[in-house]
Short mmCIF file of C-alpha atoms and ligand atoms in Angstrom, two decimals:
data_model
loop_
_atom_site.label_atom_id
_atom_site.label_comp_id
_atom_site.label_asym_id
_atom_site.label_seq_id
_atom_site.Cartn_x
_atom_site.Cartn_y
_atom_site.Cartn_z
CA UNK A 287 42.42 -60.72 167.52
CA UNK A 288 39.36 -62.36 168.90
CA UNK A 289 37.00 -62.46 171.28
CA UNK A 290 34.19 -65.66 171.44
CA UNK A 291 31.35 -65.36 174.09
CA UNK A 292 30.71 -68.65 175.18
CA UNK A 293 26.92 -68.60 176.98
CA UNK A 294 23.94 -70.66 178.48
CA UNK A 295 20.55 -70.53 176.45
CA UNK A 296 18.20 -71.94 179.03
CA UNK A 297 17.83 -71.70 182.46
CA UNK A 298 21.79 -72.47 183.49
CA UNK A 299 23.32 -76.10 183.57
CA UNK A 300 23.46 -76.71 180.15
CA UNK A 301 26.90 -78.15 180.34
CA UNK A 302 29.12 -75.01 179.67
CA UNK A 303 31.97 -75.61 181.81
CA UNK A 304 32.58 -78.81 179.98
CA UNK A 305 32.84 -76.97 176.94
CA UNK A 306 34.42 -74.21 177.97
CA UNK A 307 37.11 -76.95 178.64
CA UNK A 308 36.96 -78.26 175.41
CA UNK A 309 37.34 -75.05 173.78
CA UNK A 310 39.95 -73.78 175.77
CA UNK A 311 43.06 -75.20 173.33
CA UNK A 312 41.94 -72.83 170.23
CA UNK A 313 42.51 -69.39 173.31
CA UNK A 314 44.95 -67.98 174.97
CA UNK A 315 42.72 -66.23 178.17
CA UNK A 316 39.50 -67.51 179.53
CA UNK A 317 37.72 -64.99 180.89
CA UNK A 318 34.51 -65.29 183.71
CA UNK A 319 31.96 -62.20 183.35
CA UNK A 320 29.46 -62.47 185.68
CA UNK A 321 28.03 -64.68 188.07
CA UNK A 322 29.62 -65.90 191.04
CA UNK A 323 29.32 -69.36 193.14
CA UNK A 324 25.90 -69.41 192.41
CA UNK A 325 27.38 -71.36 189.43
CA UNK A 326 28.53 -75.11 189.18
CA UNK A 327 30.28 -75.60 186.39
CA UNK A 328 31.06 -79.60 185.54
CA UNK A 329 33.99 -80.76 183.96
CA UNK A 330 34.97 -84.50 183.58
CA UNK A 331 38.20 -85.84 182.21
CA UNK A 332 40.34 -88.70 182.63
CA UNK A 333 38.22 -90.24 185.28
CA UNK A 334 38.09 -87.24 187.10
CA UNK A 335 35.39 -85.00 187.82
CA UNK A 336 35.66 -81.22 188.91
CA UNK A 337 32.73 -78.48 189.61
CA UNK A 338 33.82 -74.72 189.50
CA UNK A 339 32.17 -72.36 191.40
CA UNK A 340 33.98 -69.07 190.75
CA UNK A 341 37.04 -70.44 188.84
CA UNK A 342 37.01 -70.14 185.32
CA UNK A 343 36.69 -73.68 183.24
CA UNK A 344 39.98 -73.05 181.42
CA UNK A 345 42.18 -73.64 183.92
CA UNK A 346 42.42 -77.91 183.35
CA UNK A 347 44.17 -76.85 179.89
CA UNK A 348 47.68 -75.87 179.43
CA UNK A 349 48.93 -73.09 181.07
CA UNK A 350 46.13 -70.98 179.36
CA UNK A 351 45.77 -67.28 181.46
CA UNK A 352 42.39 -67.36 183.35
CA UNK A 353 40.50 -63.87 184.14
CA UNK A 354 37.72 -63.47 186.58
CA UNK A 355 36.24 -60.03 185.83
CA UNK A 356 35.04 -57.01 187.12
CA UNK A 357 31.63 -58.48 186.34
CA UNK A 358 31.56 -61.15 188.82
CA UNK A 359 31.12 -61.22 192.45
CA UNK A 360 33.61 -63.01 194.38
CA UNK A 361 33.20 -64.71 197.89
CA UNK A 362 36.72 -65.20 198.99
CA UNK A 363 35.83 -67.28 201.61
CA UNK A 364 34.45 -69.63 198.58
CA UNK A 365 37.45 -69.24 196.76
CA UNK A 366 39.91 -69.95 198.80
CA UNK A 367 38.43 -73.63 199.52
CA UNK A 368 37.69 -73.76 195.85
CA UNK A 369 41.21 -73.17 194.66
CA UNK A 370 42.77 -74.56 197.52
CA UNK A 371 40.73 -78.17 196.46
CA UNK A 372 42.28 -77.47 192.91
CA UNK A 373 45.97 -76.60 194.45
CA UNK A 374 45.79 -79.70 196.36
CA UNK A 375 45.12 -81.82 193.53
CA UNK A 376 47.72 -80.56 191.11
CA UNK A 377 46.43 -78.06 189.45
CA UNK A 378 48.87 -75.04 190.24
CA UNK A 379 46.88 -71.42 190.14
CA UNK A 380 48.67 -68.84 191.41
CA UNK A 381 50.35 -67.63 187.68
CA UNK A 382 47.49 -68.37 185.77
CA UNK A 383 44.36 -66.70 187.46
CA UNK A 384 44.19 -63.15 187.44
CA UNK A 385 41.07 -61.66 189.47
CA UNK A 386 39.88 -58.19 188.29
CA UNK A 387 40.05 -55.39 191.17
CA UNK A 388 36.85 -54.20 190.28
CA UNK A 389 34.98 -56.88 190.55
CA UNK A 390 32.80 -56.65 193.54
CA UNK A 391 33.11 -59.33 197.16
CA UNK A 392 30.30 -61.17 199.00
CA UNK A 393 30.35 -60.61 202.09
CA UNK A 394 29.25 -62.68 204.91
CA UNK A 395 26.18 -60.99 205.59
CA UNK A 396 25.11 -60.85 202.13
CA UNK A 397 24.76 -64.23 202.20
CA UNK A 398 22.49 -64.28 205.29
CA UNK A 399 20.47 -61.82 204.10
CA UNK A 400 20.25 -63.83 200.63
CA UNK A 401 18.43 -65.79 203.06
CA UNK A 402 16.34 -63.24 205.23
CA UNK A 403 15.29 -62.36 202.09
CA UNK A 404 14.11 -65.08 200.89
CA UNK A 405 12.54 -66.15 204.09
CA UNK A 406 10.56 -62.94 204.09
CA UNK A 407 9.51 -63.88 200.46
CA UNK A 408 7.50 -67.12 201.53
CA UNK A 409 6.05 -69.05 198.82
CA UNK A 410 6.82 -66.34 196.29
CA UNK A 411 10.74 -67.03 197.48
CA UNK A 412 12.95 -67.21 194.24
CA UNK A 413 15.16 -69.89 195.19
CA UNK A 414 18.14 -68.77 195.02
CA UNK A 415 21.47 -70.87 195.51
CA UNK A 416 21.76 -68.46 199.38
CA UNK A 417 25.28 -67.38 198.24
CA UNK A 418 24.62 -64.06 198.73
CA UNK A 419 24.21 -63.24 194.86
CA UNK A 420 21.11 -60.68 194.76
CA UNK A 421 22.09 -58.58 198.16
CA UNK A 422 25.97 -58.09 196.29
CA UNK A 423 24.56 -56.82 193.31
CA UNK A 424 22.20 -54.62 194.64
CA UNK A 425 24.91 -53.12 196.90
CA UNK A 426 27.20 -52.74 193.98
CA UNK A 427 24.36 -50.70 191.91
CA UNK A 428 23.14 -48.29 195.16
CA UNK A 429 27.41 -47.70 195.27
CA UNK A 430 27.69 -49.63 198.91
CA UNK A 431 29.39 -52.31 197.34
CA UNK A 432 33.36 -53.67 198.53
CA UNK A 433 35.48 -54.42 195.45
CA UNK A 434 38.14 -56.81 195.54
CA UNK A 435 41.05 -54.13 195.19
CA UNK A 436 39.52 -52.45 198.57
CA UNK A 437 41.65 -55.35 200.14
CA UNK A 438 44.58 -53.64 199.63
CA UNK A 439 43.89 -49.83 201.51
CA UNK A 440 40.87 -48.75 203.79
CA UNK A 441 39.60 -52.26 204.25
CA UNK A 442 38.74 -52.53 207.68
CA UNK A 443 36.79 -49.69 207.77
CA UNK A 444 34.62 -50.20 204.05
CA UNK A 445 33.98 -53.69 205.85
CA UNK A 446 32.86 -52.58 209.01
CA UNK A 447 30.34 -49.47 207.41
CA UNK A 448 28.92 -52.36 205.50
CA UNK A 449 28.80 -55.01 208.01
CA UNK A 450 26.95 -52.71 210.21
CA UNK A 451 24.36 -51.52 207.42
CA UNK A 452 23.38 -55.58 206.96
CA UNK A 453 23.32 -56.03 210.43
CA UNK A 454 20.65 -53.49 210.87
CA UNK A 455 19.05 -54.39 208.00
CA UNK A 456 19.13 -58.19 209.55
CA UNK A 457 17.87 -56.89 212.84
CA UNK A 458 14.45 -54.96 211.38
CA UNK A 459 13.95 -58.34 209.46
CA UNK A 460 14.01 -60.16 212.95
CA UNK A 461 16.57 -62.72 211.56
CA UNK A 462 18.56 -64.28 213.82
CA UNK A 463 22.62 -65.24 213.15
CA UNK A 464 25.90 -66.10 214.35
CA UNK A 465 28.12 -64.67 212.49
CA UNK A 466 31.56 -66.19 213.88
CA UNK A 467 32.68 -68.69 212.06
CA UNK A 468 31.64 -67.70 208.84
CA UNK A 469 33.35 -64.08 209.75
CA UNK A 470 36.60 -66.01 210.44
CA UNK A 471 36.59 -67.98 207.38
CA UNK A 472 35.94 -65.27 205.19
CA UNK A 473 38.21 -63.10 206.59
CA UNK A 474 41.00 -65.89 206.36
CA UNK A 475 39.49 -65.74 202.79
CA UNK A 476 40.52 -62.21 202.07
CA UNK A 477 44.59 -62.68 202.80
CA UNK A 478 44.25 -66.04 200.42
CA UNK A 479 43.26 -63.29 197.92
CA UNK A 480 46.33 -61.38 198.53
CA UNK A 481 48.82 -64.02 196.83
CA UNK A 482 46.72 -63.67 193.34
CA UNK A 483 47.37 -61.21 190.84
CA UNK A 484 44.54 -58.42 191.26
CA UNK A 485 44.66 -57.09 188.39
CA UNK A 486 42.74 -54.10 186.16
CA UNK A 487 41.63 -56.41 183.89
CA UNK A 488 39.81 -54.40 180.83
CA UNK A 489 43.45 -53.48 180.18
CA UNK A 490 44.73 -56.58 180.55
CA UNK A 491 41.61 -58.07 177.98
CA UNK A 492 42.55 -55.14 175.45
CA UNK A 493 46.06 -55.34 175.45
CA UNK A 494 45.94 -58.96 174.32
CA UNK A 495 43.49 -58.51 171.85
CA UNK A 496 45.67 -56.01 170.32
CA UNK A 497 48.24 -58.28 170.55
CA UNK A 498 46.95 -60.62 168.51
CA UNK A 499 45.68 -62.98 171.27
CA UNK A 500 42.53 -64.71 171.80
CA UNK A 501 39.96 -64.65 174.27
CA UNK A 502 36.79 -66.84 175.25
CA UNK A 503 34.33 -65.35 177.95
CA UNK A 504 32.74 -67.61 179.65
CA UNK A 505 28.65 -66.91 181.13
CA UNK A 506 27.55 -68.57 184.53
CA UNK A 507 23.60 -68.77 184.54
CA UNK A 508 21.60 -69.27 181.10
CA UNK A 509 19.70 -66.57 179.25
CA UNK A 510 16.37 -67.35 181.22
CA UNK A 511 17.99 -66.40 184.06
CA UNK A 512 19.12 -63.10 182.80
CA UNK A 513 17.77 -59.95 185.26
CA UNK A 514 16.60 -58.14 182.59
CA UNK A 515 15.55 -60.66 179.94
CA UNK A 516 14.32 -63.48 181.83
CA UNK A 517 11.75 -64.68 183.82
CA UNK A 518 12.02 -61.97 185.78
CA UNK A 519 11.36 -61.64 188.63
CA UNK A 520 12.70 -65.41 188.90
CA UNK A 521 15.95 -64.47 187.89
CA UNK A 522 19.47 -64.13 189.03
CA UNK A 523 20.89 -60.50 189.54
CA UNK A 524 23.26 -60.39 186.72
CA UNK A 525 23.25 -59.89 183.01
CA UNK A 526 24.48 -63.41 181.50
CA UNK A 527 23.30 -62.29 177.68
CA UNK A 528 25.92 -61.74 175.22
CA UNK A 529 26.12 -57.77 176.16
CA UNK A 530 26.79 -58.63 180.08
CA UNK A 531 30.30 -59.87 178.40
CA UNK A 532 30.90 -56.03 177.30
CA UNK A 533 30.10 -54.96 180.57
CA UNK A 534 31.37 -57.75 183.09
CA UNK A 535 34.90 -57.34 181.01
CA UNK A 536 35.30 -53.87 179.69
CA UNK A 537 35.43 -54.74 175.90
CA UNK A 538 33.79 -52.89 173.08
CA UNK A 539 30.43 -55.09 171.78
CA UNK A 540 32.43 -54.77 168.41
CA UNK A 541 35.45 -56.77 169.41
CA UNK A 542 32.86 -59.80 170.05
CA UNK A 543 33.27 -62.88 167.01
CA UNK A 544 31.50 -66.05 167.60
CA UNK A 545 28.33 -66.15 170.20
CA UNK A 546 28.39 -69.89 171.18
CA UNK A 547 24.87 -70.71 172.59
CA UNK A 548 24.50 -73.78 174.36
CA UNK A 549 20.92 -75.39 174.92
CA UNK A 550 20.36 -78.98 176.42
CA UNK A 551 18.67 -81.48 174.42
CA UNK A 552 15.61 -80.76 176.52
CA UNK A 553 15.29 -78.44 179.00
CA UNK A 554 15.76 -77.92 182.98
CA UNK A 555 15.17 -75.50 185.81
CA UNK A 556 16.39 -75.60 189.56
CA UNK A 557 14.71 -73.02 191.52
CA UNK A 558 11.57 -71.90 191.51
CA UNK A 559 9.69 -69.74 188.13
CA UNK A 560 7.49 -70.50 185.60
CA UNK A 561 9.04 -73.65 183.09
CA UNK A 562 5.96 -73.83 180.66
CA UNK A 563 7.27 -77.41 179.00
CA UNK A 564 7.90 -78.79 182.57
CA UNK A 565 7.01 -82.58 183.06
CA UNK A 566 5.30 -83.85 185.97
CA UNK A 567 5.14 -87.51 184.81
CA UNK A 568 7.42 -90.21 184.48
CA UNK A 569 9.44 -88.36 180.94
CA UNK A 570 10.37 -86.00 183.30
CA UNK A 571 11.41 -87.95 186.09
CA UNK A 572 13.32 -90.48 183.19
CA UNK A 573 14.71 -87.60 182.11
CA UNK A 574 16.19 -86.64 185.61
CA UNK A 575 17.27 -90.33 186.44
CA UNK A 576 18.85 -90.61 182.91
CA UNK A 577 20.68 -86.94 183.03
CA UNK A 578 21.28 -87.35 186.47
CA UNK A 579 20.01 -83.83 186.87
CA UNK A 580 20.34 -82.86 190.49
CA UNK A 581 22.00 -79.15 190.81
CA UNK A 582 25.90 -78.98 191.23
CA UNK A 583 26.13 -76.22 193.66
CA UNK A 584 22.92 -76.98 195.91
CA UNK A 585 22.21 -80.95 195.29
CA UNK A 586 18.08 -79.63 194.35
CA UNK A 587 16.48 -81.91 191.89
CA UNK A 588 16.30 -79.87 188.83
CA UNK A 589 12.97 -79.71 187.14
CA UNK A 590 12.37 -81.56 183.53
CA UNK A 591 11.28 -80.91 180.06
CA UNK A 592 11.19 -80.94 176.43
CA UNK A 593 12.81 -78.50 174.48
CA UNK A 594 11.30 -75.27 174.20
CA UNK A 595 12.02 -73.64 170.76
CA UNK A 596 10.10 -70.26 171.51
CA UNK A 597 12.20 -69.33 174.36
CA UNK A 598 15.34 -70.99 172.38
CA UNK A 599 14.39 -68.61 169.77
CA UNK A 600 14.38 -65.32 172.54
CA UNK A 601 17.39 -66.39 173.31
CA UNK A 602 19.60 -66.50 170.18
CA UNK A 603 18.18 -62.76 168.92
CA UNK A 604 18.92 -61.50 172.13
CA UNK A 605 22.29 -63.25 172.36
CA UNK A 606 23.19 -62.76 168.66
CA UNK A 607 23.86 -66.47 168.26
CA UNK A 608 26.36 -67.63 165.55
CA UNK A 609 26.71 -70.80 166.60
CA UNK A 610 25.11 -73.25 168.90
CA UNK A 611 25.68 -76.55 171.02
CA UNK A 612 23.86 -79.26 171.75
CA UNK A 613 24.41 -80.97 175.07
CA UNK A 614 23.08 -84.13 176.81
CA UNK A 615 21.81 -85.74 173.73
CA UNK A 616 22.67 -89.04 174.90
CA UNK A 617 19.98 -88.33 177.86
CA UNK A 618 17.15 -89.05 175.00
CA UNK A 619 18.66 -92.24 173.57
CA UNK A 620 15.90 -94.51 175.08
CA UNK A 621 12.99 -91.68 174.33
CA UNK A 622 10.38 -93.62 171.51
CA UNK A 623 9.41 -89.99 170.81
CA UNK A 624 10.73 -86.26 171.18
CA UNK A 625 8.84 -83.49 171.31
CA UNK A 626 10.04 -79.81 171.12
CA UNK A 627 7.59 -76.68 171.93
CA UNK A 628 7.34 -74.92 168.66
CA UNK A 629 4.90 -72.32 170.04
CA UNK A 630 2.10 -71.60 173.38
CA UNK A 631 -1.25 -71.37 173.78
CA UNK A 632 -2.52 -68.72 175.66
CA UNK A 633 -6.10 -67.89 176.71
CA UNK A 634 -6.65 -70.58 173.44
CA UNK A 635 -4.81 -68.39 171.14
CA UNK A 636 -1.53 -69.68 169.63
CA UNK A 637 1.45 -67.46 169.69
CA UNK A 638 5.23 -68.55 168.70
CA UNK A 639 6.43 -65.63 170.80
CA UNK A 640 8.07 -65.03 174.13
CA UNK A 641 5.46 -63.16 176.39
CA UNK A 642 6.04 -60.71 178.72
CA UNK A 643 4.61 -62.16 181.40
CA UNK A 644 5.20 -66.37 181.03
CA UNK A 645 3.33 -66.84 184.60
CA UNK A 646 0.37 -66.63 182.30
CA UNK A 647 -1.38 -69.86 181.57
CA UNK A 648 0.73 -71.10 178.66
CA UNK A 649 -0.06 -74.28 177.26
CA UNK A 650 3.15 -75.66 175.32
CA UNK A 651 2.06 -76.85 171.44
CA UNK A 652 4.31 -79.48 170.62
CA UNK A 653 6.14 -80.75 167.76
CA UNK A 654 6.82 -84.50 167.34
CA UNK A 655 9.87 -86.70 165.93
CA UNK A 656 10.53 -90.07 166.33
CA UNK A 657 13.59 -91.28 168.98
CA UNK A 658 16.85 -92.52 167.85
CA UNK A 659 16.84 -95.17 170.27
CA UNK A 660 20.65 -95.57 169.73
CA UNK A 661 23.22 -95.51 172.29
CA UNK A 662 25.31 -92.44 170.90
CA UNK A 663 28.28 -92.28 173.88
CA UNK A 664 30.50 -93.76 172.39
CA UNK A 665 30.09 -92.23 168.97
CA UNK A 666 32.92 -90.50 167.83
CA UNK A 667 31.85 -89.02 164.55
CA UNK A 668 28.40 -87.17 162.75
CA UNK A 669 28.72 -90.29 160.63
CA UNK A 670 27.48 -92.79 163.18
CA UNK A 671 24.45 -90.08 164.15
CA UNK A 672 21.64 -92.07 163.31
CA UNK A 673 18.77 -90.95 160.97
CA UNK A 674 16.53 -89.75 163.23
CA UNK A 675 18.83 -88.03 165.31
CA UNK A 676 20.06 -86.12 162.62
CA UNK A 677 16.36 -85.40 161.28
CA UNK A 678 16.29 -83.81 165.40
CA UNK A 679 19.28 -81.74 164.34
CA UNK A 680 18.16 -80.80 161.38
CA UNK A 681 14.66 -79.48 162.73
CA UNK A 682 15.88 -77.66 165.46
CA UNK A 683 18.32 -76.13 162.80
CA UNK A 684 15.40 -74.74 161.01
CA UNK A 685 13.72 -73.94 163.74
CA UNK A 686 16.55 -71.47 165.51
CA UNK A 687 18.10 -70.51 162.34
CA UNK A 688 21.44 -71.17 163.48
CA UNK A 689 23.78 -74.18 163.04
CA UNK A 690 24.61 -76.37 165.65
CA UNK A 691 28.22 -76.95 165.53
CA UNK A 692 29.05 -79.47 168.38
CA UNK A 693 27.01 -82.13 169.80
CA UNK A 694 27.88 -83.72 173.11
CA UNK A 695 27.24 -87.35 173.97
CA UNK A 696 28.29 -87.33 177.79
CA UNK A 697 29.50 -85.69 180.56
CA UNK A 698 33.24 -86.81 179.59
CA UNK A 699 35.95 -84.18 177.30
CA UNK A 700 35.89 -87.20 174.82
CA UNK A 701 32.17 -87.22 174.39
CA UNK A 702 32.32 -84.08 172.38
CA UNK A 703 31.53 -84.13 168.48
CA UNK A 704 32.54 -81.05 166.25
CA UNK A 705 30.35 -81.33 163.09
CA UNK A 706 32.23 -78.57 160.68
CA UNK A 707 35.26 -76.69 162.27
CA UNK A 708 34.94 -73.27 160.47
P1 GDP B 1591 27.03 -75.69 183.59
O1 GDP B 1591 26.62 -74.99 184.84
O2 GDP B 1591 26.39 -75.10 182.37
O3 GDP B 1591 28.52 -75.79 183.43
O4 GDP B 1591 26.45 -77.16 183.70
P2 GDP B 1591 26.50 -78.13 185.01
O5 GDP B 1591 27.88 -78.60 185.19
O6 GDP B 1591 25.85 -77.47 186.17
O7 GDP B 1591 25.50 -79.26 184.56
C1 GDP B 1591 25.73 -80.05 183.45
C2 GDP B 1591 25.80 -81.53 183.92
O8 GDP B 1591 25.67 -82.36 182.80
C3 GDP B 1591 27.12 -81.88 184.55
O9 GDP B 1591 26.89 -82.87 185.53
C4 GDP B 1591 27.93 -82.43 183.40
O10 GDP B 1591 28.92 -83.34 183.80
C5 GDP B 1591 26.85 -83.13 182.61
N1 GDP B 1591 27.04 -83.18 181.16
C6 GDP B 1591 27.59 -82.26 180.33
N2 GDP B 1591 27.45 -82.64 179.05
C7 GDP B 1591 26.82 -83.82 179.06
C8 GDP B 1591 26.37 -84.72 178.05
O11 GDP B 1591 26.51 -84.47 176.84
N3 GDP B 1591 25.72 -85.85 178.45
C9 GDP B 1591 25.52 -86.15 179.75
N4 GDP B 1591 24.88 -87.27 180.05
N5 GDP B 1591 25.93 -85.33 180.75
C10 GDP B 1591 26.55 -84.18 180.41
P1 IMO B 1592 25.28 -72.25 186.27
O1 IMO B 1592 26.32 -71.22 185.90
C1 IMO B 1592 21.10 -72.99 187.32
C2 IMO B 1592 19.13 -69.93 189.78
C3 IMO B 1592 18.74 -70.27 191.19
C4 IMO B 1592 17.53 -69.38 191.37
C5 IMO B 1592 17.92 -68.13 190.58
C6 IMO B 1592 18.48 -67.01 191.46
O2 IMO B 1592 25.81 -73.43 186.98
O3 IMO B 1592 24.44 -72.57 185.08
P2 IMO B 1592 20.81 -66.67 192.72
O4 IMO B 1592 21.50 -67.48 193.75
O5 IMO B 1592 21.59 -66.45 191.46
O6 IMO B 1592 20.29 -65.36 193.24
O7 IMO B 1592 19.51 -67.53 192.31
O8 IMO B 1592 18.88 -68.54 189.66
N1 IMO B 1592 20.56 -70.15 189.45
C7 IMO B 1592 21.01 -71.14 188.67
N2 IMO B 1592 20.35 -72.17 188.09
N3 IMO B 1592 22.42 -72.82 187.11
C8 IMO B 1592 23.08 -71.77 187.66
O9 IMO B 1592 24.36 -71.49 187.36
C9 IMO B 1592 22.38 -70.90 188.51
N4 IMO B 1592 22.73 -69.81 189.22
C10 IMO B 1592 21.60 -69.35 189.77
O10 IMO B 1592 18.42 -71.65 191.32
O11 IMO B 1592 16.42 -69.95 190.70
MG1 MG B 1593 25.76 -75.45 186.69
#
């Protein structure tokens, strides 16, 4: 029996569908938690490239069983094109992806007012991906929420009670829609749903950990993002810490093995919220170019970098880290120097701790190392990690307390190195 959690550390995009992917041949079930097509999740193989909205990243391997929980919310107008692109390019879904009846849809006027919202916000919007995220969750937690096994008896009428509480809501903000199209496609988007297993999935997850089988859950978002432990109130509306597995799946927190954390090299941030190591110069901009860091669900330019250890450090206590990964390393090859935010300065006092409120004027005190300056992409092995690169390893190591037990080198399944395998 086991059951990995597989989770961002940052602020989202740190590359975990692409390892998701490469994990997926030591599981039997990949399971999505929470989330929903606010995340892009990148995979590249075999000249190929694929981004997952809703879909978890296990289903390029094998015929491995993937699970989209109760914690996620699903727009099946979304899905359907989203499977439908992966249907029509081989990859055969219909046995292998199980969709949780409790987890809860998007409708098509939560994703307008997503956008009301947000209009009504002004400059102190969040900048959120407008799928509709926020307004499903908080309809889920005041109990007005649809779930996905409402499809199957008393839809019409759930979806018409709701449609008609957004549309007032719509009205008092003064926004003004057409709701037609998107209705139809949705709806058309609903009977798609009908052909997939719906499933009650914290049986299905517990039955095949008594069985003997394994599972790895896969978080959308990044700790920073988390609704109650991150920059709140720029945040998504979901729990993507470790715990939000327990929930969004309906295991016990002591069924959970290995926490995988997953940080980039540096650090990015689409949307808006404070980023206290953000660059404004040409680093950050290089570091953009170089990681080719525009958002995979939106197209935004993501905002740039260094490392920053003090929120790292938030993160793996309140994730429980065991082990982490290291992704986009290559994006630093040409760097001269790398520096990594040990600890802030606020109102001139230095602190090494995440504050409650990181709007505050926090000046970022750095730590320096000197660049590799190697081309590591096509580096297969640690053994070809060059000195200083391993020195950056080593003191990020220290730093986090935790080992880092893959490094990636690119964007590509092959650019993956595993530096112990226990
Ligand atoms: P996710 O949301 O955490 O799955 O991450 P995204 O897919 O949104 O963003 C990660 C981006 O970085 C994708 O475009 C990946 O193809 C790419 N990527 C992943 N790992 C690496 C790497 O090690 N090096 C480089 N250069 N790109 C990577
Ligand atoms: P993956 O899984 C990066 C950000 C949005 C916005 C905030 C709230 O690909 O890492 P939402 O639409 O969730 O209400 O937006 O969260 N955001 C992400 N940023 N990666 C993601 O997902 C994100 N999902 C949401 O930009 O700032
Ligand atoms: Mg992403």
């Amino acid at each position: 029996m086991k059951l990995d959690v597989l989770l961002g550390l940052q602020w989202g995009d740190e590359g975990k569908g692409k390892v998701v992917d490469v994990l997926t041949p030591g599981y039997d079930v990949i399971a999505r938690f929470q989330g929903g097509p606010n995340a892009g999740h990148t995979l590249e193989f075999e000249g190929q490239k694929y981004v997952l909205r809703s879909i978890p990243s296990g289903i390029f391997q094998g015929d491995k069983l993937n699970i989209i929980g109760n914690g996620v919310v699903l727009d099946p107008a979304l899905f359907k094109a989203e499977a439908e692109a992966l249907e029509a390019s081989g990859h055969l879904l219909k046995e292998r992806l199980h969709i949780s009846k409790k987890a809860h849809l998007i409708l098509p006027t939560h994703r307008l007012l997503d956008v009301a919202y947000e209009a009504v916000k002004g400059d102190a919007k969040v900048g959120t991906t407008g799928k509709g995220i926020g307004p499903t969750y908080t309809d889920k937690v005041s109990r007005n929420g649809i779930r996905v096994g409402d499809i199957l008896h008393g839809f019409e009428r759930k979806y018409a009670v709701a449609k008609a509480r957004h549309e007032q809501i719509l009205k008092s903000l003064n926004y003004e829609y057409d709701l037609t199209e998107q209705e139809k496609a949705w709806m058309e988007g609903v009977e798609y749903l009908k052909q997939f297993f719906l499933v009650d999935s914290e049986h299905e997850i517990n039955n095949f950990l008594r069985e003997g089988k394994s599972v790895l859950c896969e978080g959308a978002q990044g700790t920073m993002l988390d609704i109650d432990f991150g920059s709140y109130p720029f945040v998504t509306s979901s729990n993507t810490v470790c715990a939000g597995a327990c929930t969004g799946l309906g295991v016990a927190p002591n069924r959970i093995g290995e926490v995988y954390g997953i940080f980039k090299a540096y650090c990015t941030r689409v949307g808006a919220g404070p980023f206290p190591t953000e660059l404004f110069d040409e680093t950050g901009d290089k570091m953009c170019t170089l990681g080719h860091e525009f958002g995979s669900v939106t197209g935004r330019k993501r905002r740039c970098g260094w490392i920053d250890l003090v929120a790292l450090k938030y993160s793996v206590m309140v994730n429980g880290v065991t082990k982490l990964i290291m992704m986009k390393s290559d994006v630093l090859d040409t760097f001269q120097t790398i520096k990594a935010c040990v600890a802030y300065r606020l109102n001139g006092e230095e602190i090494d701790y995440f504050p409650y409120d990181i709007e505050e004027n926090l000046e970022p005190v750095y730590a320096e190392l000197p660049g590799w300056m190697t081309d590591m992409t096509k580096m297969k092995s640690e053994d070809e990690f060059p000195e200083e690169f391993n020195a950056y390893l080593t003191f990020l190591e220290e730093q986090l307390g935790v080992k880092i037990k893959i490094v990636s080198v690119g964007p590509d399944r092959e650019q993956t190195i595993e530096r112990y395998t226990e």
